[in-house]
XYZ file of C-alpha atoms in Angstrom:
125
model
C -1.759 2.243 -20.208
C -5.373 1.663 -21.009
C -7.629 3.963 -21.530
C -9.632 3.150 -18.616
C -10.852 5.458 -16.321
C -7.647 5.486 -13.199
C -9.001 7.016 -9.971
C -6.522 8.356 -7.158
C -7.357 7.884 -3.361
C -4.577 9.486 -1.641
C -3.777 9.995 2.415
C -2.130 12.581 4.036
C 1.467 11.868 5.672
C 2.559 10.505 9.000
C 3.766 12.844 11.602
C 7.870 11.534 12.094
C 6.996 11.315 15.518
C 9.989 13.782 15.978
C 12.584 12.399 13.795
C 13.652 12.398 11.623
C 13.637 10.487 7.979
C 17.167 7.699 6.836
C 18.127 9.013 3.113
C 15.456 8.942 0.485
C 17.152 5.165 -0.599
C 16.404 3.212 2.876
C 13.055 4.396 1.941
C 11.170 1.151 0.724
C 7.513 1.506 -1.341
C 5.821 -1.827 -0.524
C 3.291 -2.410 -3.594
C -0.148 -4.706 -2.868
C -2.299 -5.428 -6.116
C -5.646 -6.694 -5.499
C -7.750 -8.151 -8.714
C -10.835 -7.812 -8.110
C -14.577 -9.297 -8.334
C -15.490 -6.075 -11.199
C -19.651 -6.424 -9.827
C -17.451 -6.005 -6.013
C -15.293 -3.548 -6.727
C -16.153 -0.315 -5.584
C -17.772 -2.247 -2.442
C -13.291 -3.709 -1.961
C -12.549 -0.682 -2.658
C -14.794 1.378 0.344
C -13.633 -1.498 2.971
C -9.630 -0.588 2.237
C -10.041 2.569 2.531
C -11.824 2.443 5.196
C -9.335 0.040 7.082
C -5.635 2.068 5.391
C -7.693 5.770 6.583
C -6.174 5.032 10.100
C -2.519 3.134 9.261
C -0.808 6.506 9.480
C -1.455 6.764 13.026
C -0.871 2.426 14.435
C 1.937 1.677 12.168
C 5.009 3.352 13.200
C 7.492 4.358 10.117
C 4.465 4.852 7.698
C 5.737 7.121 5.585
C 3.025 7.519 3.420
C 0.444 5.622 1.411
C -2.615 5.866 -1.270
C -4.629 3.869 -3.070
C -4.235 3.434 -6.525
C -7.985 2.496 -8.405
C -8.356 1.078 -11.832
C -12.197 0.479 -12.519
C -13.776 -2.705 -12.656
C -11.523 -4.556 -11.189
C -8.014 -3.536 -10.044
C -7.086 -1.407 -6.153
C -3.569 -1.102 -5.158
C -2.696 0.237 -1.924
C 1.358 2.203 -1.630
C 2.425 2.532 1.135
C 6.281 3.389 1.353
C 8.244 2.815 4.577
C 10.863 5.295 6.508
C 13.429 0.769 7.009
C 12.770 -2.336 7.258
C 12.557 -2.612 10.967
C 9.365 -0.214 10.314
C 8.296 -2.434 7.407
C 8.796 -5.510 9.077
C 6.578 -4.794 12.706
C 3.634 -3.769 10.123
C 3.586 -7.274 7.704
C 6.169 -9.392 10.178
C 8.981 -10.991 9.621
C 7.839 -12.519 5.731
C 6.939 -9.109 4.702
C 8.872 -9.751 1.564
C 6.753 -11.855 -0.287
C 2.967 -12.314 2.229
C 0.963 -9.048 1.698
C -1.254 -8.557 4.431
C -4.767 -9.723 4.216
C -7.762 -8.440 5.822
C -10.594 -10.688 7.227
C -12.913 -11.710 4.690
C -10.903 -10.191 1.300
C -10.685 -12.666 -0.083
C -14.754 -13.100 -1.409
C -13.505 -9.592 -3.065
C -10.498 -11.115 -5.750
C -10.182 -13.053 -8.212
C -6.713 -14.532 -6.980
C -4.060 -14.103 -4.068
C -2.715 -10.161 -3.368
C 0.039 -10.396 -4.751
C 2.772 -7.809 -3.074
C 6.456 -5.973 -4.394
C 8.871 -3.619 -2.678
C 10.959 -1.084 -4.521
C 14.054 0.988 -3.710
C 14.631 4.491 -5.264
C 17.460 4.688 -8.111
C 19.558 8.171 -7.586
C 18.919 10.419 -10.476
C 21.600 12.300 -9.813
C 25.420 12.836 -12.220
């Protein structure tokens, strides 16, 4: 871990919309990583936080999300999804390798967004 300050902007959890979440192993964690022009970092952070603030009410299956920042040039948007079907509803059929990009977002970035997906490994013995 670098000596840079790391900040977390955490968003509230979305309601379950009347049904229980699947098993933990069904949940998909999506991480979108942005390498930001340092001189535009704060502006980009504000853009992302403002854009994702309303996501829980608009995207069924979004269980939780957060914005993680490591100034001066790195920002992660981490979202946790109930199922692959819910993630397809948010990101489209090519969700595995195509990030969701906001209009005008490219002007803040040093390189295209990177997107990765994870599932939880059981710690049970």
